[in-house]
Amino acid sequence: MRKKIVAGNWKMNLTFDEGRQLLNELRLLRLDDDKVEVIVAPPSLYLSQFSFTNSNTLSLAAQNCHDKPSGAYTGEQSAAMLASLKIGYCILGHSERRSMFHESDEWVADKVMACFAEGVSPILCCGETLAEREAGRHFDVITKQLTTVFKRMDKKQAAYMIIAYEPVWAIGTGVTASSDQAQEMHAFIRSLISTELGREEAEEMRILYGGSVKGSNAKELFDQSDVDGGLVGGASLDFSSFKDIIDAI
Ligand code: PEP
């Protein structure tokens, strides 16, 4: 059985003290190690100071990294640097990075490969815009975003990969995909993994849903057979709203 994940992406939010307090509260949760893993992605500036967080049920993620191991890339951080801090996960290809920072599918694939090389698990985001869904192109968009990466992977790497399906129209808008829409796309993604990487790999890979997840809709989403948890933005910034989502597992 796939262990569920609830991951919180703080984006560029919370002061250091606010973040530390939130992590201290999360650390006190008694979570069932066999059932759920919580991952928190604070601003990278805080990662080294927050390493006290790491436990069996609570881990840290970076929100992005560069594809090169080192060099003249002002303002960037490498997967090797994350590994040197024992950061186990890195969110890659978030729609905000794709749209605001012009990250192409190929560049995201380079970053994924850099993470694999350093033993950092990528949380690879994919998702279509509203215009793409309305034009009936959502399956094509997801296929391109994911196969660009899958084509470069081997079966062993698949065991360390996590996918997050995040329809752009649902991110930070308060509009959530219905549980049927989420399940339909997650099942599609799982069949894509099966074709590109293998059936067993598809069975084992966790596929998270992201886009306005909150306590009131989390259970219905997480109960879908191909939804293995959530990637949460806004509702991860407050202990009680994030806890409500974790409790829905
Ligand atoms: C996100 O940006 O990954 C996200 C899912 O945000 P929100 O939960 O705020 O929609």
XYZ file of C-alpha atoms and ligand atoms in Angstrom:
259
model
C 0.000 0.000 0.000
C 1.241 3.478 -0.838
C 1.907 5.600 2.245
C 0.047 8.912 1.966
C 1.839 12.243 1.965
C 0.641 15.658 3.035
C 3.131 18.271 1.865
C 3.002 21.974 2.719
C 4.507 24.525 0.345
C 4.999 27.775 2.244
C 6.182 29.599 -0.881
C 7.542 33.059 0.116
C 5.573 33.272 3.354
C 6.149 33.310 7.145
C 8.962 34.926 9.092
C 11.619 32.686 10.610
C 9.948 32.774 14.050
C 6.499 32.082 12.636
C 7.890 29.148 10.679
C 9.742 27.733 13.657
C 6.619 27.907 15.794
C 4.559 26.138 13.147
C 7.155 23.369 12.828
C 7.309 22.969 16.598
C 3.545 22.445 16.649
C 3.721 19.966 13.763
C 6.483 18.039 15.539
C 4.151 17.339 18.454
C 1.543 15.617 16.299
C 1.316 11.895 16.926
C 1.254 10.548 13.407
C 1.021 6.935 12.351
C 4.323 6.221 10.659
C 2.783 3.477 8.516
C -0.010 5.680 7.242
C 1.247 9.195 6.639
C 4.310 11.310 6.029
C 4.224 15.082 6.376
C 6.645 17.164 4.308
C 7.143 20.899 4.755
C 8.807 23.175 2.202
C 9.850 26.432 3.875
C 11.804 29.207 2.130
C 15.271 27.806 1.451
C 16.871 30.460 3.656
C 15.451 28.600 6.671
C 16.292 25.027 5.689
C 19.522 24.609 7.631
C 17.998 26.051 10.806
C 14.942 23.839 10.546
C 16.760 20.522 10.270
C 15.613 19.729 13.846
C 12.321 18.927 12.141
C 13.406 15.739 10.396
C 11.820 12.595 11.861
C 10.109 9.449 10.581
C 6.900 11.325 9.941
C 8.033 14.905 9.309
C 10.576 15.939 6.663
C 11.757 19.070 4.924
C 11.670 19.875 1.230
C 13.149 22.695 -0.826
C 10.836 24.607 -3.144
C 13.228 24.551 -6.094
C 16.835 23.925 -7.080
C 19.139 24.556 -10.044
C 20.178 21.769 -12.403
C 23.930 22.476 -12.097
C 25.871 21.253 -9.058
C 27.775 24.542 -8.563
C 28.921 27.628 -10.418
C 28.154 31.232 -11.226
C 24.370 31.154 -10.805
C 23.660 34.063 -8.480
C 20.715 33.492 -6.174
C 20.407 29.782 -6.920
C 20.903 26.608 -4.859
C 21.923 23.190 -6.143
C 20.638 19.709 -5.402
C 24.124 18.943 -4.081
C 23.690 21.730 -1.518
C 20.337 20.310 -0.463
C 21.904 16.880 -0.085
C 24.692 18.367 2.031
C 22.004 19.544 4.476
C 20.246 16.167 4.290
C 17.161 17.724 2.698
C 15.351 14.715 1.302
C 12.862 16.325 -1.074
C 12.667 19.120 -3.600
C 9.525 20.497 -5.259
C 10.203 20.978 -8.971
C 8.211 22.383 -11.866
C 5.645 24.205 -9.738
C 3.323 26.152 -12.024
C 4.483 29.424 -10.463
C 8.051 28.604 -11.485
C 6.945 27.473 -14.936
C 4.947 30.660 -15.578
C 6.858 33.349 -13.658
C 10.392 32.016 -14.044
C 9.999 30.525 -17.514
C 10.931 26.961 -16.598
C 10.474 24.685 -19.600
C 9.651 20.960 -19.412
C 13.256 20.248 -20.463
C 14.741 22.435 -17.749
C 12.489 20.835 -15.144
C 13.704 17.424 -16.394
C 17.335 18.588 -15.966
C 16.542 19.577 -12.385
C 14.875 16.230 -11.702
C 17.969 14.421 -12.959
C 20.185 16.653 -10.775
C 18.103 15.686 -7.733
C 18.336 11.971 -8.529
C 22.107 12.309 -8.867
C 22.269 13.696 -5.328
C 19.758 11.354 -3.699
C 17.109 14.051 -3.305
C 13.553 12.936 -4.118
C 11.795 15.226 -6.582
C 8.181 16.229 -6.001
C 7.421 16.882 -9.642
C 4.476 19.199 -10.268
C 2.333 19.143 -13.376
C -0.921 20.844 -14.237
C -2.936 22.470 -16.969
C -4.304 26.026 -17.165
C -8.036 26.739 -17.342
C -7.752 27.600 -21.052
C -6.035 24.265 -21.713
C -8.738 22.349 -19.831
C -11.530 24.230 -21.571
C -9.913 23.441 -24.915
C -9.873 19.751 -23.939
C -6.066 19.691 -23.983
C -5.448 18.812 -20.312
C -4.388 15.202 -20.921
C -1.975 16.310 -23.670
C -0.423 18.980 -21.461
C 0.136 16.559 -18.583
C 1.492 13.912 -20.968
C 4.096 16.327 -22.318
C 5.106 17.695 -18.917
C 5.583 14.213 -17.479
C 6.948 12.201 -20.389
C 9.717 14.779 -20.933
C 10.933 13.681 -17.496
C 9.987 9.974 -17.606
C 11.890 9.424 -20.880
C 15.107 10.295 -19.054
C 14.465 8.138 -15.990
C 15.154 4.517 -15.187
C 13.055 2.165 -13.103
C 15.262 2.547 -10.019
C 14.770 6.295 -9.973
C 11.005 5.820 -10.152
C 11.029 4.578 -6.551
C 12.174 8.044 -5.383
C 9.812 10.124 -7.489
C 6.640 11.793 -6.235
C 4.191 13.466 -8.619
C 1.904 16.359 -7.717
C -1.017 17.031 -10.042
C -1.901 20.681 -9.562
C -4.379 22.162 -12.024
C -3.281 25.792 -12.361
C -6.889 26.985 -12.193
C -7.204 25.503 -8.707
C -4.009 26.924 -7.175
C -4.695 29.696 -4.683
C -8.107 30.362 -6.219
C -10.345 28.613 -3.705
C -11.664 26.486 -6.591
C -10.805 22.829 -6.121
C -10.952 20.116 -8.753
C -13.855 17.805 -7.966
C -12.864 14.429 -6.588
C -13.962 12.904 -9.931
C -11.757 15.295 -11.911
C -8.815 14.578 -9.608
C -9.295 10.803 -9.743
C -9.658 10.862 -13.531
C -6.367 12.710 -13.991
C -4.524 10.704 -11.326
C -5.585 7.431 -12.964
C -4.410 8.823 -16.298
C -1.037 9.782 -14.788
C -0.683 6.321 -13.266
C -1.296 4.717 -16.653
C 1.320 7.041 -18.163
C 3.852 5.949 -15.541
C 2.987 2.332 -16.319
C 3.603 2.829 -20.036
C 6.813 4.802 -19.626
C 8.400 3.199 -16.573
C 6.584 -0.037 -15.765
C 3.505 -1.405 -14.041
C 5.082 -1.980 -10.651
C 6.610 1.500 -10.721
C 3.161 2.945 -11.462
C 1.617 1.009 -8.574
C 4.209 2.338 -6.148
C 4.561 5.974 -7.158
C 2.719 8.481 -4.989
C 0.577 11.001 -6.879
C -0.506 14.003 -4.794
C -3.306 16.417 -5.596
C -2.750 20.157 -5.153
C -5.049 23.120 -5.616
C -7.037 24.767 -2.805
C -6.988 21.683 -0.586
C -8.524 22.426 2.810
C -9.966 20.538 5.759
C -13.433 20.551 4.241
C -12.489 18.914 0.916
C -9.383 16.882 1.807
C -11.087 13.662 2.856
C -13.145 13.303 -0.304
C -10.055 13.946 -2.445
C -7.776 11.639 -0.428
C -10.375 8.842 -0.511
C -9.971 8.533 -4.292
C -8.082 5.371 -5.147
C -5.309 7.113 -7.108
C -4.939 10.179 -4.870
C -2.108 9.547 -2.438
C -2.303 12.774 -0.469
C -1.937 16.469 -1.141
C 0.403 19.328 -1.875
C -0.988 22.268 0.061
C -0.192 25.959 -0.303
C -2.287 28.503 1.611
C -3.732 26.077 4.155
C -0.261 24.864 5.159
C 0.619 28.239 6.683
C -1.558 27.809 9.737
C -1.261 24.921 12.173
C -4.938 24.156 12.652
C -5.859 24.331 8.951
C -2.880 22.130 8.020
C -3.707 19.701 10.836
C -7.296 19.412 9.572
C -5.879 18.252 6.236
C -3.448 15.801 7.844
C -6.345 14.437 9.936
C -8.257 13.709 6.718
C -5.784 10.919 5.857
C 0.357 25.130 -4.460
O 0.725 26.236 -4.822
O 1.103 24.144 -4.563
C -0.994 25.015 -3.926
C -1.583 23.863 -3.993
O -1.552 26.157 -3.407
P -3.007 26.297 -2.715
O -3.191 25.118 -1.791
O -2.944 27.593 -1.980
O -4.004 26.278 -3.818
